[in-house]
CSV table of C-alpha atoms and ligand atoms in Angstrom, one decimal:
chain,number,residue,atom,x,y,z
N,22,MET,CA,19.6,30.2,-14.3
N,23,LYS,CA,16.0,31.1,-14.9
N,24,TYR,CA,12.7,28.6,-14.3
N,25,ILE,CA,10.1,28.8,-17.0
N,26,SER,CA,6.3,27.3,-16.2
N,27,THR,CA,5.9,24.0,-18.6
N,28,ARG,CA,2.6,26.2,-19.7
N,29,ASN,CA,4.1,29.9,-20.2
N,30,LYS,CA,7.7,29.9,-21.6
N,31,ASN,CA,7.4,33.8,-20.8
N,32,LEU,CA,7.3,33.7,-17.0
N,33,LYS,CA,10.8,33.5,-15.4
N,34,LEU,CA,11.5,33.0,-12.3
N,35,SER,CA,14.9,32.9,-10.2
N,36,PHE,CA,15.5,29.4,-8.3
N,37,ARG,CA,14.5,30.7,-4.9
N,38,GLU,CA,11.2,31.4,-6.0
N,39,ALA,CA,10.7,28.3,-7.4
N,40,VAL,CA,11.7,26.3,-4.8
N,41,LEU,CA,9.6,28.8,-2.6
N,42,LYS,CA,6.5,28.9,-4.3
N,43,GLY,CA,7.0,25.2,-5.4
N,44,ILE,CA,4.1,25.2,-8.3
N,45,PRO,CA,4.0,28.6,-10.5
N,46,ASP,CA,0.5,30.2,-10.4
N,47,ASP,CA,-0.7,28.5,-13.9
N,48,GLN,CA,-0.4,25.1,-12.2
N,49,GLY,CA,2.2,24.0,-14.7
N,50,LEU,CA,5.7,22.8,-13.4
N,51,PHE,CA,8.9,24.9,-13.0
N,52,PHE,CA,11.5,24.0,-15.1
N,53,PRO,CA,15.1,25.1,-16.0
N,54,GLU,CA,14.9,28.0,-18.9
N,55,LYS,CA,17.7,26.1,-20.5
N,56,ILE,CA,19.4,22.7,-19.7
N,57,PRO,CA,23.2,23.7,-19.0
N,58,HIS,CA,25.7,21.4,-20.8
N,59,VAL,CA,28.3,20.2,-17.9
N,60,SER,CA,31.7,19.8,-18.5
N,61,LYS,CA,32.9,16.5,-19.6
N,62,GLU,CA,35.3,16.3,-17.1
N,63,LEU,CA,32.5,15.0,-14.7
N,64,PHE,CA,32.1,11.7,-16.3
N,65,ASN,CA,34.5,11.0,-19.0
N,66,ASN,CA,38.0,11.5,-16.7
N,67,THR,CA,40.6,9.1,-15.2
N,68,HIS,CA,39.9,11.0,-11.9
N,69,LYS,CA,36.4,10.0,-10.9
N,70,PRO,CA,34.8,12.4,-9.1
N,71,ASN,CA,32.9,11.3,-6.0
N,72,LEU,CA,28.9,11.7,-5.7
N,73,GLN,CA,29.4,14.8,-3.6
N,74,GLU,CA,32.1,16.5,-6.0
N,75,THR,CA,29.8,15.4,-9.2
N,76,ALA,CA,26.9,16.8,-7.1
N,77,ILE,CA,28.5,20.4,-6.4
N,78,GLU,CA,29.8,20.7,-10.4
N,79,ILE,CA,26.0,19.9,-11.4
N,80,ALA,CA,24.2,21.6,-8.9
N,81,ARG,CA,26.1,25.3,-9.5
N,82,HIS,CA,24.7,25.3,-13.4
N,83,PHE,CA,21.2,25.3,-11.5
N,84,THR,CA,21.6,27.6,-8.7
N,85,GLY,CA,23.4,30.2,-10.5
N,86,ASP,CA,24.5,32.7,-8.2
N,87,GLU,CA,21.6,32.5,-6.3
N,88,ILE,CA,23.7,30.5,-3.8
N,89,PRO,CA,27.4,31.3,-3.4
N,90,GLN,CA,30.1,28.0,-3.8
N,91,ALA,CA,30.9,27.2,-0.2
N,92,ALA,CA,27.5,27.3,0.8
N,93,LEU,CA,26.0,25.1,-1.8
N,94,SER,CA,28.8,22.7,-1.2
N,95,ASP,CA,28.0,22.9,2.6
N,96,MET,CA,24.2,21.8,1.8
N,97,ILE,CA,25.4,19.3,-0.9
N,98,LYS,CA,27.7,17.4,2.0
N,99,LYS,CA,25.0,17.5,4.0
N,100,ALA,CA,22.1,16.4,1.9
N,101,LEU,CA,23.7,13.7,0.5
N,102,ASN,CA,25.4,12.1,3.3
N,103,PHE,CA,25.3,8.6,2.2
N,104,ASP,CA,26.4,6.1,-0.7
N,105,ILE,CA,24.9,5.3,-4.1
N,106,PRO,CA,26.6,2.2,-5.0
N,107,LEU,CA,26.5,0.5,-8.0
N,108,SER,CA,27.7,-3.1,-8.5
N,109,GLU,CA,26.9,-6.2,-11.4
N,110,ILE,CA,24.4,-8.6,-10.5
N,111,GLU,CA,25.3,-10.7,-13.4
N,112,PRO,CA,27.6,-10.2,-16.7
N,113,GLY,CA,26.7,-6.7,-18.2
N,114,VAL,CA,23.8,-6.1,-15.8
N,115,PHE,CA,24.1,-3.8,-12.7
N,116,VAL,CA,22.3,-2.3,-9.6
N,117,LEU,CA,22.4,1.4,-9.1
N,118,GLU,CA,21.3,1.3,-5.3
N,119,LEU,CA,19.4,4.6,-4.5
N,120,PHE,CA,18.1,3.4,-1.0
N,121,HIS,CA,20.9,3.9,1.3
N,122,GLY,CA,19.7,6.8,3.0
N,123,PRO,CA,17.3,7.3,5.9
N,124,THR,CA,13.8,6.2,5.1
N,125,LEU,CA,15.7,3.7,2.9
N,126,ALA,CA,13.8,5.1,-0.3
N,127,PHE,CA,15.2,6.7,-3.3
N,128,LYS,CA,13.3,9.9,-2.1
N,129,ASP,CA,15.5,10.9,0.5
N,130,VAL,CA,18.0,12.2,-2.0
N,131,GLY,CA,15.2,14.4,-3.4
N,132,ALA,CA,13.6,15.6,0.1
N,133,ARG,CA,17.2,16.0,1.7
N,134,PHE,CA,18.3,18.5,-0.8
N,135,LEU,CA,15.3,20.3,-0.7
N,136,ALA,CA,15.4,20.8,3.0
N,137,GLN,CA,18.8,22.5,2.6
N,138,CYS,CA,17.4,24.8,-0.1
N,139,MET,CA,14.6,25.7,1.7
N,140,ASN,CA,16.6,26.5,4.8
N,141,TYR,CA,19.2,28.3,2.7
N,142,PHE,CA,16.7,30.8,1.6
N,143,SER,CA,14.4,30.9,4.6
N,144,LYS,CA,17.0,32.1,6.8
N,145,GLY,CA,16.0,35.8,8.1
N,146,SER,CA,12.7,35.2,7.5
N,147,ALA,CA,9.6,33.9,10.1
N,148,PRO,CA,9.3,30.3,10.5
N,149,PHE,CA,8.3,28.1,8.0
N,150,THR,CA,5.3,24.9,8.2
N,151,ILE,CA,5.7,22.4,5.6
N,152,LEU,CA,2.5,20.8,5.3
N,153,VAL,CA,2.5,17.3,3.8
N,154,ALA,CA,0.1,14.5,3.0
N,155,THR,CA,1.4,11.1,3.1
N,156,SER,CA,0.1,7.6,2.1
N,157,GLY,CA,3.4,6.8,3.4
N,158,ASP,CA,6.8,7.2,2.0
N,159,THR,CA,6.9,10.8,1.1
N,160,GLY,CA,6.0,12.0,4.6
N,161,SER,CA,9.1,9.9,6.2
N,162,ALA,CA,11.3,11.4,3.6
N,163,VAL,CA,10.4,14.9,4.0
N,164,ALA,CA,9.9,14.4,7.7
N,165,ASN,CA,13.6,12.9,8.3
N,166,GLY,CA,14.9,15.6,5.4
N,167,PHE,CA,13.7,18.4,7.5
N,168,LEU,CA,14.1,16.9,11.1
N,169,GLY,CA,16.2,19.2,12.7
N,170,ILE,CA,16.3,22.1,10.6
N,171,GLU,CA,16.0,25.3,12.4
N,172,GLY,CA,13.0,27.6,11.4
N,173,ILE,CA,10.8,25.2,9.9
N,174,ASN,CA,8.4,23.1,11.2
N,175,VAL,CA,6.7,20.0,9.1
N,176,VAL,CA,3.4,18.6,9.8
N,177,VAL,CA,2.5,15.5,8.1
N,178,LEU,CA,-1.0,14.6,7.7
N,179,TYR,CA,-1.3,10.6,7.6
N,180,PRO,CA,-4.8,8.4,7.0
N,181,SER,CA,-4.9,6.3,10.2
N,182,GLY,CA,-4.8,2.6,9.8
N,183,LYS,CA,-4.0,2.7,6.2
N,184,VAL,CA,0.1,3.0,6.4
N,185,SER,CA,2.2,0.4,7.4
N,186,PRO,CA,3.4,0.5,11.0
N,187,LEU,CA,6.7,0.1,9.8
N,188,GLN,CA,6.1,3.7,7.6
N,189,GLU,CA,4.2,4.9,10.3
N,190,LYS,CA,6.8,5.0,12.6
N,191,GLN,CA,9.5,6.4,10.3
N,192,PHE,CA,7.6,9.9,10.6
N,193,THR,CA,5.8,9.3,14.1
N,194,THR,CA,8.7,8.6,16.0
N,195,LEU,CA,11.2,11.9,15.5
N,196,GLY,CA,10.2,14.4,17.9
N,197,GLN,CA,12.0,17.8,17.3
N,198,ASN,CA,10.1,19.7,14.6
N,199,ILE,CA,8.1,17.3,13.1
N,200,THR,CA,4.5,16.8,14.0
N,201,ALA,CA,2.3,13.7,12.8
N,202,LEU,CA,-1.3,14.2,12.8
N,203,GLU,CA,-3.1,11.1,12.6
N,204,ILE,CA,-6.4,11.5,10.6
N,205,ASN,CA,-9.3,9.5,11.1
N,206,GLY,CA,-9.8,9.4,7.1
N,207,SER,CA,-8.4,8.4,3.9
N,208,PHE,CA,-5.3,9.8,2.3
N,209,ASP,CA,-7.6,11.9,-0.2
N,210,ASP,CA,-9.2,13.6,2.7
N,211,CYS,CA,-5.6,14.3,4.4
N,212,GLN,CA,-4.6,15.9,0.9
N,213,SER,CA,-8.2,17.9,0.6
N,214,MET,CA,-7.2,18.9,4.3
N,215,VAL,CA,-4.0,20.4,3.0
N,216,LYS,CA,-5.3,21.9,-0.2
N,217,GLU,CA,-7.9,23.6,2.0
N,218,ALA,CA,-4.9,25.1,4.7
N,219,PHE,CA,-3.1,26.8,1.6
N,220,ALA,CA,-6.4,28.2,0.4
N,221,ASP,CA,-7.4,29.8,3.8
N,222,LYS,CA,-6.1,33.3,3.6
N,223,GLN,CA,-6.3,33.7,7.3
N,224,LEU,CA,-4.3,30.8,7.7
N,225,THR,CA,-1.9,31.8,5.3
N,226,THR,CA,-1.5,35.3,6.9
N,227,LYS,CA,-0.6,34.0,9.9
N,228,ARG,CA,1.6,31.2,9.1
N,229,ASN,CA,4.2,30.7,6.6
N,230,LEU,CA,3.0,27.3,4.7
N,231,SER,CA,4.6,25.9,2.3
N,232,SER,CA,5.0,22.8,0.9
N,233,ALA,CA,7.5,19.8,0.5
N,234,ASN,CA,5.6,18.5,-2.8
N,235,SER,CA,7.0,15.9,-5.0
N,236,ILE,CA,7.0,18.4,-8.3
N,237,ASN,CA,9.6,20.8,-6.7
N,238,ILE,CA,12.3,21.9,-9.1
N,239,ALA,CA,14.6,21.4,-6.0
N,240,ARG,CA,13.4,17.6,-6.0
N,241,LEU,CA,14.3,17.0,-9.5
N,242,ILE,CA,17.1,18.5,-9.6
N,243,PRO,CA,19.5,16.6,-7.2
N,244,GLN,CA,18.2,13.1,-9.0
N,245,SER,CA,20.3,14.1,-12.2
N,246,PHE,CA,23.4,14.0,-10.1
N,247,TYR,CA,23.2,10.0,-9.2
N,248,TYR,CA,23.6,9.2,-13.1
N,249,PHE,CA,26.7,10.5,-13.7
N,250,HIS,CA,27.5,9.1,-10.4
N,251,ALA,CA,26.4,5.9,-11.9
N,252,TRP,CA,28.2,5.8,-15.0
N,253,ASN,CA,31.8,6.8,-13.3
N,254,GLN,CA,31.3,3.4,-11.1
N,255,LEU,CA,30.4,1.9,-14.6
N,256,PRO,CA,33.6,0.0,-15.9
N,257,GLU,CA,35.0,0.5,-19.6
N,258,THR,CA,31.9,-0.4,-22.0
N,259,ASN,CA,32.1,-0.5,-25.8
N,260,LEU,CA,28.3,-1.1,-25.7
N,261,PRO,CA,25.7,1.5,-25.7
N,262,VAL,CA,24.5,2.5,-22.0
N,263,VAL,CA,20.6,1.9,-21.3
N,264,ILE,CA,19.1,3.0,-17.8
N,265,SER,CA,15.8,1.4,-16.6
N,266,VAL,CA,14.1,3.1,-14.0
N,267,PRO,CA,11.2,2.3,-12.3
N,268,SER,CA,8.6,4.8,-12.9
N,269,GLY,CA,5.5,6.6,-10.9
N,270,ASN,CA,4.9,10.2,-11.2
N,271,TYR,CA,8.3,10.2,-13.8
N,272,GLY,CA,10.3,12.4,-11.2
N,273,ASN,CA,12.9,9.9,-11.0
N,274,LEU,CA,13.2,9.2,-15.3
N,275,THR,CA,12.7,13.0,-16.0
N,276,ALA,CA,15.7,13.7,-14.3
N,277,GLY,CA,17.9,11.0,-16.0
N,278,LEU,CA,16.5,12.8,-19.1
N,279,LEU,CA,17.6,16.3,-17.7
N,280,ALA,CA,21.2,14.0,-17.4
N,281,LYS,CA,21.0,13.1,-20.9
N,282,GLU,CA,20.7,16.6,-22.5
N,283,MET,CA,23.6,17.8,-19.9
N,284,GLY,CA,26.1,15.6,-22.1
N,285,LEU,CA,25.5,12.0,-20.3
N,286,PRO,CA,26.0,10.0,-23.2
N,287,VAL,CA,23.2,7.3,-22.2
N,288,SER,CA,21.9,5.8,-25.3
N,289,LYS,CA,18.0,5.2,-23.9
N,290,PHE,CA,16.0,5.1,-20.9
N,291,ILE,CA,13.5,2.3,-20.1
N,292,ALA,CA,10.4,3.3,-18.2
N,293,ALA,CA,9.4,0.5,-16.5
N,294,SER,CA,6.1,0.6,-15.1
N,295,ASN,CA,3.7,-1.6,-12.8
N,296,ALA,CA,0.2,-2.0,-13.9
N,297,ASN,CA,-0.4,1.9,-14.0
N,298,ARG,CA,0.4,2.1,-17.6
N,299,PRO,CA,-0.9,5.5,-18.9
N,300,VAL,CA,3.1,6.6,-20.3
N,301,PRO,CA,3.4,3.0,-21.7
N,302,ASP,CA,0.1,3.4,-23.6
N,303,TYR,CA,1.3,6.9,-24.4
N,304,LEU,CA,4.3,5.7,-26.3
N,305,GLU,CA,2.3,3.0,-27.9
N,306,THR,CA,-0.9,5.0,-29.5
N,307,GLY,CA,0.5,9.1,-29.0
N,308,VAL,CA,-3.0,9.7,-26.8
N,309,PHE,CA,-1.9,10.3,-22.9
N,310,ILE,CA,-5.0,9.5,-20.9
N,311,PRO,CA,-4.9,10.0,-17.1
N,312,ARG,CA,-6.9,7.5,-14.7
N,313,PRO,CA,-7.7,6.6,-11.5
N,314,SER,CA,-4.7,4.2,-10.2
N,315,ILE,CA,-4.7,1.0,-9.7
N,316,GLU,CA,-3.4,-0.4,-6.3
N,317,THR,CA,0.1,-2.8,-6.8
N,318,ILE,CA,2.7,-4.1,-4.5
N,319,ALA,CA,4.7,-1.5,-6.0
N,320,ASN,CA,2.8,0.6,-4.3
N,321,ALA,CA,5.1,4.1,-4.7
N,322,MET,CA,4.4,3.8,-8.4
N,323,ASP,CA,0.4,3.0,-8.4
N,324,VAL,CA,0.1,6.8,-9.8
N,325,GLY,CA,-2.6,7.3,-12.4
N,326,ASN,CA,-1.8,10.6,-13.9
N,327,PRO,CA,1.8,11.3,-13.5
N,328,SER,CA,2.7,15.0,-12.9
N,329,ASN,CA,6.2,15.2,-14.4
N,330,PHE,CA,4.9,13.7,-18.3
N,331,GLU,CA,4.5,17.6,-18.9
N,332,ARG,CA,7.9,18.3,-18.1
N,333,ILE,CA,8.8,15.6,-20.6
N,334,LEU,CA,6.8,16.9,-23.3
N,335,THR,CA,8.5,20.0,-22.5
N,336,LEU,CA,11.9,19.0,-22.7
N,337,TYR,CA,11.1,16.9,-26.0
N,338,GLN,CA,9.1,20.4,-27.3
N,339,ASN,CA,5.8,18.0,-27.1
N,340,SER,CA,7.2,15.5,-30.1
N,341,ARG,CA,6.3,11.7,-29.7
N,342,GLU,CA,8.8,11.1,-32.4
N,343,LYS,CA,11.9,12.2,-29.8
N,344,ILE,CA,10.9,10.6,-26.7
N,345,CYS,CA,9.8,7.3,-28.4
N,346,GLU,CA,14.1,7.9,-29.7
N,347,VAL,CA,15.2,8.3,-26.0
N,348,ILE,CA,12.3,6.3,-24.1
N,349,LYS,CA,11.0,2.6,-24.0
N,350,ALA,CA,8.4,1.4,-22.2
N,351,ARG,CA,7.6,-2.0,-20.2
N,352,SER,CA,5.1,-2.8,-17.7
N,353,PHE,CA,4.2,-5.4,-15.1
N,354,THR,CA,1.4,-7.1,-13.2
N,355,ASP,CA,1.8,-8.1,-9.6
N,356,LYS,CA,2.1,-11.8,-10.7
N,357,GLN,CA,5.0,-10.9,-13.0
N,358,ILE,CA,6.9,-8.7,-10.3
N,359,LYS,CA,6.7,-11.6,-7.9
N,360,THR,CA,7.8,-13.9,-10.3
N,361,ILE,CA,10.9,-11.5,-11.4
N,362,ILE,CA,11.9,-11.4,-7.7
N,363,ARG,CA,11.4,-14.8,-7.0
N,364,GLN,CA,13.7,-15.7,-10.2
N,365,THR,CA,16.3,-12.9,-9.7
N,366,TRP,CA,17.0,-14.3,-5.9
N,367,GLU,CA,17.3,-17.7,-7.4
N,368,LYS,CA,19.2,-17.2,-10.2
N,369,THR,CA,21.8,-14.0,-9.2
N,370,GLY,CA,21.4,-14.2,-5.2
N,371,TYR,CA,20.3,-10.7,-5.3
N,372,LEU,CA,16.8,-9.6,-3.7
N,373,PRO,CA,15.2,-6.9,-5.4
N,374,ASP,CA,12.4,-5.0,-4.0
N,375,PRO,CA,8.8,-4.6,-6.0
N,376,HIS,CA,10.1,-1.4,-7.4
N,377,GLY,CA,13.3,-2.6,-8.5
N,378,ALA,CA,12.0,-5.9,-9.7
N,379,ILE,CA,10.4,-4.1,-12.3
N,380,GLY,CA,13.7,-2.1,-13.4
N,381,TYR,CA,15.4,-4.9,-13.5
N,382,GLY,CA,12.4,-6.9,-15.3
N,383,ALA,CA,12.5,-4.3,-18.2
N,384,LEU,CA,15.8,-4.2,-18.9
N,385,LYS,CA,16.1,-7.9,-19.3
N,386,GLN,CA,13.6,-7.6,-21.8
N,387,TYR,CA,15.2,-5.0,-23.8
N,388,LEU,CA,18.8,-6.9,-23.5
N,389,LYS,CA,17.0,-9.7,-25.0
N,390,LYS,CA,16.5,-7.7,-28.0
N,391,GLU,CA,19.7,-5.4,-28.0
N,392,LYS,CA,23.3,-5.5,-27.4
N,393,ALA,CA,23.5,-2.6,-24.6
N,394,THR,CA,25.2,-2.4,-21.1
N,395,GLY,CA,22.5,-2.1,-18.6
N,396,ILE,CA,21.9,-0.5,-15.5
N,397,PHE,CA,18.5,-0.9,-13.4
N,398,LEU,CA,17.7,1.5,-10.4
N,399,GLU,CA,16.6,0.0,-7.2
N,400,THR,CA,14.4,2.4,-5.6
N,401,ALA,CA,13.8,0.8,-1.9
N,402,HIS,CA,15.2,-1.4,0.1
N,403,PRO,CA,13.6,-4.7,0.0
N,404,ALA,CA,12.9,-5.1,3.6
N,405,LYS,CA,10.7,-2.5,3.4
N,406,PHE,CA,8.2,-4.8,2.0
N,407,ASN,CA,9.7,-7.7,3.9
N,408,MET,CA,5.9,-9.3,4.1
N,409,VAL,CA,6.3,-9.5,-0.2
N,410,MET,CA,10.3,-11.0,0.2
N,411,GLU,CA,9.4,-13.5,3.1
N,412,GLU,CA,6.5,-14.9,1.2
N,413,LEU,CA,8.3,-15.2,-2.0
N,414,THR,CA,11.8,-16.4,-0.7
N,415,GLY,CA,10.4,-18.7,2.0
N,416,GLU,CA,12.9,-16.7,4.7
N,417,LYS,CA,12.9,-14.3,7.4
N,418,MET,CA,14.0,-11.3,6.8
N,419,GLU,CA,16.3,-9.3,9.3
N,420,LEU,CA,15.6,-5.3,9.4
N,421,PRO,CA,18.6,-3.1,8.5
N,422,GLU,CA,20.0,-1.4,11.9
N,423,LYS,CA,17.8,1.8,10.4
N,424,LEU,CA,14.6,0.3,10.4
N,425,LYS,CA,14.9,-0.7,13.6
N,426,GLY,CA,15.8,2.3,14.7
N,427,PHE,CA,12.5,3.5,14.1
N,428,ASP,CA,11.0,0.6,15.0
N,429,ALA,CA,12.2,0.6,18.5
N,430,GLY,CA,10.9,4.4,18.9
N,431,THR,CA,7.9,5.3,20.3
N,432,LYS,CA,5.0,7.0,18.0
N,433,ARG,CA,4.0,10.6,19.2
N,434,SER,CA,1.1,11.3,17.1
N,435,ILE,CA,-2.3,13.6,17.2
N,436,ARG,CA,-5.2,12.3,16.4
N,437,MET,CA,-7.8,14.6,14.4
N,438,ASP,CA,-11.1,13.9,12.7
N,439,ASN,CA,-11.0,14.3,9.1
N,440,ASN,CA,-12.4,17.9,9.8
N,441,TYR,CA,-10.3,21.2,8.3
N,442,GLN,CA,-11.6,23.2,11.5
N,443,GLU,CA,-9.9,21.2,13.7
N,444,LEU,CA,-6.6,21.5,11.3
N,445,LYS,CA,-7.0,25.5,11.3
N,446,TYR,CA,-7.1,25.4,15.0
N,447,PHE,CA,-4.1,23.4,15.4
N,448,LEU,CA,-2.4,25.5,13.0
N,449,MET,CA,-3.1,28.8,14.5
N,450,GLU,CA,-2.8,28.0,17.9
N,451,GLU,CA,0.7,26.2,17.1
Q,995,LIG,C1,8.1,6.7,-5.7
Q,995,LIG,C2,9.2,5.9,-5.8
Q,995,LIG,C3,9.0,5.6,-7.2
Q,995,LIG,C4,8.8,6.5,-8.4
Q,995,LIG,O1,9.2,7.2,-8.6
Q,995,LIG,P1,8.5,8.8,-9.5
Q,995,LIG,O2,9.9,9.4,-9.6
Q,995,LIG,O3,7.6,8.9,-9.0
Q,995,LIG,O4,8.6,8.0,-10.8
Q,995,LIG,C5,9.6,4.1,-7.7
Q,995,LIG,N1,10.4,3.3,-6.3
Q,995,LIG,C6,10.3,3.5,-5.1
Q,995,LIG,C7,10.3,3.0,-3.9
Q,995,LIG,C8,9.4,5.0,-4.4
Q,995,LIG,O5,9.2,5.5,-3.3
């Protein structure tokens, strides 16, 4: 399997090169040269493989002969050491819970698989430093994914006072190979400092810098595994199956589309979004206009220029017609999201987080018009948004054990000004 750039089909890199590079030189995105067809046995068999078996069977098509079977199997068992259960919350409506990993959000799936790949490919080379800027969730998923992995240090830059205290605890209490830099500045300042570091030749000749960027191909591929796993947990149905995906940067949805191209007979995907709606607008008008992001209560989806849209265009040869055939879109304001959460809780007893609620709301609107079996993805545990939840349900929310564990830890961070020279000094001396 080779990987091309979305901007240049003639560029062909190995999986290893694509993972370690992260982004092609032409600033496009890596994409598999051909989408493999997986065996029907994987989703059409009385023997239902479990999540790990499914993942191993799919992953080997993408890693080819670059990772021997035994090593790949070991990597997947380490990365996907938690459940992704499907359950029915009302007749014909199923929730796929992606939040059972260590940081209680679906980004654990991608970050943990990427960590295993980087670990495998960097063996025998000098230690790596992963530099990551975060506004909250990415930092915790990456830090926890790489925690304890030999030969890789993670440095997380975050804006002081601008991430929630619970989010902050998820990457400042870990110790070991994880260092948190608390920057007196904004998220954009953190990101600029990281960019400057990657562009600094003096630094990059001394230190092996790498990024765990959300657009790394090794974060995208594992997200396709759980669409097959959802299918295998679904009771027999003669109706078409639709899947609603709460979307921001569109990695999750792109992975679903990959699963469909690999053979999974999903009928439609619903791109469920908050007030940031460049993709719903594209489906309506045919024009894609990136915009500054709008802040919402589903903040992990506050993306005004979703990078994976470029991959969707590549997958469907830039044909809006093909895209519209597969993807339907719905978007919701904060007020609507709150109403959905309250009503779902009252009617079904299921409490979705603000992101999952968008997925559920979009699915319900679709099912009003079409007969189908519906699945929506629940991308984060509602307790991560306990303030919003308690306001809506009027009940105090118990934190899950994993969050309590982080909450009890001691925060350790290094304060730093919004000044690249300070970061450089720190990385050169480290
Ligand atoms: C990142 C994130 C999303 C959006 O996923 P994309 O792949 O960026 O579309 C949705 N929900 C939660 C909780 C997230 O952390």
